[in-house]
XYZ file of N, CA, C and O in Angstrom:
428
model
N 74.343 66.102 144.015
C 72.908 65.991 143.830
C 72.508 66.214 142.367
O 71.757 65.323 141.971
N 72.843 67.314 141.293
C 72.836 67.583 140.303
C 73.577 66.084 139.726
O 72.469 65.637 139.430
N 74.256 65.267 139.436
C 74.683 64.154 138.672
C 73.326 63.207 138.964
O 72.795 62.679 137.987
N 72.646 62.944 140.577
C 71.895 62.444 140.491
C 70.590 62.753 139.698
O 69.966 61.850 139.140
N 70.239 63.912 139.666
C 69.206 64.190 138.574
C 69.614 63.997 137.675
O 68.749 63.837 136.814
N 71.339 63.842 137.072
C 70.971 63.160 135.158
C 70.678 62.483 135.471
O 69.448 62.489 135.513
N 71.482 60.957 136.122
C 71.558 59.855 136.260
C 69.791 59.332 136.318
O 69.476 58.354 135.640
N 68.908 59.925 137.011
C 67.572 59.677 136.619
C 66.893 59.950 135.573
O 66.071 59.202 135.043
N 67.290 61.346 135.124
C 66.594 62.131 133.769
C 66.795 60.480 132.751
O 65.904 59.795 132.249
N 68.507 60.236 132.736
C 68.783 59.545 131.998
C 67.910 58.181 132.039
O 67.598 57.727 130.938
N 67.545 57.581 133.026
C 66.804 56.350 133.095
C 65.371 56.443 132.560
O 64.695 55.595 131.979
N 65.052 57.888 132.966
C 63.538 58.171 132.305
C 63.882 58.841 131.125
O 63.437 59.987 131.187
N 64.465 58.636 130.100
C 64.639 58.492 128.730
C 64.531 57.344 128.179
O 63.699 57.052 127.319
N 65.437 56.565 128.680
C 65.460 54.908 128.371
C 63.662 54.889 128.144
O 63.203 54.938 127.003
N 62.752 54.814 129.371
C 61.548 55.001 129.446
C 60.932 55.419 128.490
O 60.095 54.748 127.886
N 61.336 56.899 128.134
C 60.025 57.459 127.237
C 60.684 57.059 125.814
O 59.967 57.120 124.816
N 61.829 56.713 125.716
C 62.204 56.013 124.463
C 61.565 55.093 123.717
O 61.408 55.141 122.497
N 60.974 53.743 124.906
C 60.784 52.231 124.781
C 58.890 52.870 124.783
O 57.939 52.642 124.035
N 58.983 53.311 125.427
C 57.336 53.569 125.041
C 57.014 54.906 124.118
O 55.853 55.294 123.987
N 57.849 55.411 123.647
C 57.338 56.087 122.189
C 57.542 54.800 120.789
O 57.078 55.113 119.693
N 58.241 53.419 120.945
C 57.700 52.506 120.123
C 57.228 51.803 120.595
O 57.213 50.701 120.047
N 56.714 51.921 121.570
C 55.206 50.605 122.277
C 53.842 51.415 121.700
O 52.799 50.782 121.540
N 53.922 52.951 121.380
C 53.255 53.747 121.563
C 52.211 53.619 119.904
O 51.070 54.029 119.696
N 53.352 52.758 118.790
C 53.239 52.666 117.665
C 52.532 54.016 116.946
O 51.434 53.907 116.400
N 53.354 55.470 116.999
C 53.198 56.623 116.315
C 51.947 56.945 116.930
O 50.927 57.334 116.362
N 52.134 56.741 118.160
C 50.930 57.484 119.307
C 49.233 57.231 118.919
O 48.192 57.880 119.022
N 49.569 56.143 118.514
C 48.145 55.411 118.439
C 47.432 54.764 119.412
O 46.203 54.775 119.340
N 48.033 54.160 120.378
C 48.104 53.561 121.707
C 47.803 54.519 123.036
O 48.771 54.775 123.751
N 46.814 54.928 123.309
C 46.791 56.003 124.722
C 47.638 55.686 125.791
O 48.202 56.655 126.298
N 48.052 53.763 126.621
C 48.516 53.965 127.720
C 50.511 54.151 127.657
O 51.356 54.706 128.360
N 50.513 53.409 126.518
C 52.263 54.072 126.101
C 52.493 55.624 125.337
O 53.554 56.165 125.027
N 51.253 56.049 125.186
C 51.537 57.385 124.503
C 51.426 58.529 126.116
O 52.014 59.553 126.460
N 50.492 57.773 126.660
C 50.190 58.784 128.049
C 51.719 58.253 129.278
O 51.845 58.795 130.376
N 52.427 57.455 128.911
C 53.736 57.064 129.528
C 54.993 57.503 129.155
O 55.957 57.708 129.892
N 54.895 57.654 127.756
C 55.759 58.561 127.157
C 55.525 59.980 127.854
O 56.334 60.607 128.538
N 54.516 60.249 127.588
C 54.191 62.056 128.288
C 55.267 61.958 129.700
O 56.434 62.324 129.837
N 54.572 61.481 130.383
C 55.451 60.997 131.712
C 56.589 61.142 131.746
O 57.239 62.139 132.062
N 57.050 59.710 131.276
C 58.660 59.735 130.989
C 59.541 61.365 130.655
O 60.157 62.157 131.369
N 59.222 61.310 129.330
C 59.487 62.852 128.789
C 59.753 63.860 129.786
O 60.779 64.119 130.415
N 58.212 64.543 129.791
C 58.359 65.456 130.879
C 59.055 65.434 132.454
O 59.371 66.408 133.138
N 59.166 64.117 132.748
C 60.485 64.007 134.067
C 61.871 63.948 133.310
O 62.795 64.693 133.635
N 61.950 63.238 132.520
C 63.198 63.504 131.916
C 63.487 65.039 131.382
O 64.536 65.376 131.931
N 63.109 65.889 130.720
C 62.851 67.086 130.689
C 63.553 67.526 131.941
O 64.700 67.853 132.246
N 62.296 67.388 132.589
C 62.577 68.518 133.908
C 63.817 68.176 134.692
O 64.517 69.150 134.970
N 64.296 66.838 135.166
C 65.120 66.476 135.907
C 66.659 67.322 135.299
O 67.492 67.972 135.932
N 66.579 66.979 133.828
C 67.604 67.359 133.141
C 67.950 68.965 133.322
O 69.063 69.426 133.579
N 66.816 69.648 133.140
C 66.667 71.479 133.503
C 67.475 71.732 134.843
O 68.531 72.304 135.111
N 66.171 70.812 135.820
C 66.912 71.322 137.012
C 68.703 70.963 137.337
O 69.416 71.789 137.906
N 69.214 69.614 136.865
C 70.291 69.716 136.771
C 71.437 70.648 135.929
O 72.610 70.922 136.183
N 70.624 70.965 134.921
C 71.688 71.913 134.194
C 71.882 73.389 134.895
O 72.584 74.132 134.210
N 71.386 73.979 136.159
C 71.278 74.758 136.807
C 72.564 74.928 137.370
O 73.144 76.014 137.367
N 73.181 73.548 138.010
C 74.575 73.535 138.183
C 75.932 73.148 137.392
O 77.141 73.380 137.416
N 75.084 72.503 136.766
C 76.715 71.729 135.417
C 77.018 72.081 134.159
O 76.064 72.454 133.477
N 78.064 72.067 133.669
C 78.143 72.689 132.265
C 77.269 71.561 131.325
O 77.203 70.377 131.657
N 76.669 72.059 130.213
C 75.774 71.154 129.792
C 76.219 70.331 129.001
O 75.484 69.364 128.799
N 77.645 70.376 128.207
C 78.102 69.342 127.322
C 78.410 68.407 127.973
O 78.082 67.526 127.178
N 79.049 67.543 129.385
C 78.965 66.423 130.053
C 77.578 66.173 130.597
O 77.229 64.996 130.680
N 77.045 66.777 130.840
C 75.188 66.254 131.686
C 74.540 65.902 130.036
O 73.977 64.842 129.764
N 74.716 66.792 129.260
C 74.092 65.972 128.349
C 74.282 64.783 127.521
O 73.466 64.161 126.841
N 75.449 64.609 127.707
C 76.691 63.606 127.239
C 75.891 62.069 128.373
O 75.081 61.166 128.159
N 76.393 62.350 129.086
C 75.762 61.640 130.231
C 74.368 61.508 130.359
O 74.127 60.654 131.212
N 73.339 61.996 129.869
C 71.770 61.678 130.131
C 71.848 61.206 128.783
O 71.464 60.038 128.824
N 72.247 61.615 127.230
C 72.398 60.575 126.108
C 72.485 59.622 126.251
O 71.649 58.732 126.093
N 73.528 59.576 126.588
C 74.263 58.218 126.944
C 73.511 57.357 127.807
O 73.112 56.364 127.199
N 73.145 57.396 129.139
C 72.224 56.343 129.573
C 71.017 56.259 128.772
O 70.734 55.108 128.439
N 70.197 57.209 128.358
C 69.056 57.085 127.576
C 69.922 55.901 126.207
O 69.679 54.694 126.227
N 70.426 56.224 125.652
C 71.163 55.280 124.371
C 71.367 53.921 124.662
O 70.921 52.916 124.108
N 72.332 54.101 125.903
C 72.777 52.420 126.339
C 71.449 52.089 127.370
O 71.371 50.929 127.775
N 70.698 52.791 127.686
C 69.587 52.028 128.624
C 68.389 51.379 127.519
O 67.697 50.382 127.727
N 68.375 52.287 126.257
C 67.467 51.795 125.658
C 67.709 50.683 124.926
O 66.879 49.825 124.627
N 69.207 50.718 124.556
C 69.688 49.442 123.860
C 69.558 48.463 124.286
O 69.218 47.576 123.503
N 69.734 48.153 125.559
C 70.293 46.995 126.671
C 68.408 46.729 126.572
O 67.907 45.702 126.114
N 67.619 47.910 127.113
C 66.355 47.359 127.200
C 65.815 46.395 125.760
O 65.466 45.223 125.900
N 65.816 46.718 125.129
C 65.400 46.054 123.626
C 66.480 44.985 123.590
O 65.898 43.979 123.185
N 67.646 44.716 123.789
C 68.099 43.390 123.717
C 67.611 42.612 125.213
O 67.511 41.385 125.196
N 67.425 43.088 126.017
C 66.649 41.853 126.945
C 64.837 41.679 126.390
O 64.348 40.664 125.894
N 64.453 42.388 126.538
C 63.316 42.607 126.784
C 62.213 42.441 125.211
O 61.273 41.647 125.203
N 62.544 43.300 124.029
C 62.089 42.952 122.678
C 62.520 42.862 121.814
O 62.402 43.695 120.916
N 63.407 41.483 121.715
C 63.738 40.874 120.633
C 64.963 41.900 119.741
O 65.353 41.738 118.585
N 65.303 42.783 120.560
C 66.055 43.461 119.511
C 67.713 42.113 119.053
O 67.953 41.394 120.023
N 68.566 41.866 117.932
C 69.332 41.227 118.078
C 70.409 41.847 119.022
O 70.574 43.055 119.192
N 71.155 40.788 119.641
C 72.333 40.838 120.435
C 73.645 40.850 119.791
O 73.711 39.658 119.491
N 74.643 41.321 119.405
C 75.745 41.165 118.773
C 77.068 41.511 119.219
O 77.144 42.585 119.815
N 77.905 40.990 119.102
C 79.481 42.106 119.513
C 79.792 42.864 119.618
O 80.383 43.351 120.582
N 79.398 43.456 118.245
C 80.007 44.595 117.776
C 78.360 45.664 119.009
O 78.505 46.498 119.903
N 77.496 45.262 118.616
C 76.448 46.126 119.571
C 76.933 46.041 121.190
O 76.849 47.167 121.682
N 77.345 45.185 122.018
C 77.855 45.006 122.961
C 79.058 46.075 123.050
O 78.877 46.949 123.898
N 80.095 46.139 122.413
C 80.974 46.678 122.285
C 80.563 48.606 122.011
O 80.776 49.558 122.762
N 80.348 48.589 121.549
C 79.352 50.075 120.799
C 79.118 50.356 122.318
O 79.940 50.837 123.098
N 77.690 49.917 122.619
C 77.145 49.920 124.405
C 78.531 50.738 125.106
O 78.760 51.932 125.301
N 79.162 49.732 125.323
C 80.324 49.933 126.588
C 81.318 50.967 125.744
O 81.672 51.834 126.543
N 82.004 51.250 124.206
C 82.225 52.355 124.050
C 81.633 54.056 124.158
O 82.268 55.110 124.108
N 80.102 53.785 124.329
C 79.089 54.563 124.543
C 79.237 55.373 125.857
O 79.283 56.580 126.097
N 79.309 53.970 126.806
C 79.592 54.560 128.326
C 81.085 54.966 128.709
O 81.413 55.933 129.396
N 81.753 54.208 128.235
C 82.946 54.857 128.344
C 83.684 56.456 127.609
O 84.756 57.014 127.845
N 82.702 56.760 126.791
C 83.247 57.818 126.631
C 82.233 59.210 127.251
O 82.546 60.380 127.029
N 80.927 58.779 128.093
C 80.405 59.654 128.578
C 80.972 60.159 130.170
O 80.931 61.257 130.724
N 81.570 58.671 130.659
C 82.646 59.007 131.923
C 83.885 59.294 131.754
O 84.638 59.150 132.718
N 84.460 59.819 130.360
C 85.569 60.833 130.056
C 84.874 62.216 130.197
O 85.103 63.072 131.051
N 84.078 62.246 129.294
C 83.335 63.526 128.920
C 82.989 63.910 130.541
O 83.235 65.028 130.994
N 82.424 62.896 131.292
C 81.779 63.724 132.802
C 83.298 63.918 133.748
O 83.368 64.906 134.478
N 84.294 63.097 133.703
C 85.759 63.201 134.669
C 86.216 64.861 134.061
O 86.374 65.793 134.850
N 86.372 65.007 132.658
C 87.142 66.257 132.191
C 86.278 67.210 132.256
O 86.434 68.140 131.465
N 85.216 67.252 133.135
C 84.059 68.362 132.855
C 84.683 69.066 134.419
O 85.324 68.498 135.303
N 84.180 70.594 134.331
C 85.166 71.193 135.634
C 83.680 70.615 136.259
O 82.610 70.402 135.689
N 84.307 70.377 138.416
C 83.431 70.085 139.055
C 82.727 71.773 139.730
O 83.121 72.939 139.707
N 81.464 71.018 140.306
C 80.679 72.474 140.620
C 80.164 72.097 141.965
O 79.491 72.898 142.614
């Protein structure tokens, strides 16, 4: 249950990521009031999971999707460029957060 709260914390990062630059330096009320959102569930989800897990893989792991969720979002979604080497990066990204979470003791 605790992996499932990163695994969300982490998606609502991606979130408050993409709308702290929709938010354009919080000039914007409905991406600045979405960011709040985002944030604060990401926040909290992350707390309550660190209750059970050591925190260098959960945080490894909520980075990490926040990083590769936000990347992937901006190359579909706004124009960010697409490249190899960024593709590659991505999937070295995730692959080393499911080392970091396998060698983490289980709880």
């Amino acid at each position: 249950m605790a992996w499932l709260l990163v695994i969300v914390a982490g998606i609502l990062e991606t979130g408050f990521a993409v709308c702290l630059k929709l938010s354009h330096g919080f000039t914007r009320l409905w991406p600045t009031v979405s960011f709040c959102v985002f944030a604060l569930g990401s926040f909290g989800l992350l707390t309550l999971a660190l209750r059970r897990l050591d925190v260098g893989p959960a945080y490894a792991v909520w980075t990490g999707i926040g990083a590769a969720g936000t990347a992937i979002y901006g190359m579909i979604f706004m124009g960010d460029v697409v490249s190899t080497l960024k593709l590659v990066s991505i999937t070295l990204v995730i692959v080393g957060v499911i080392g970091l979470q396998l060698s983490g003791s289980a709880h």
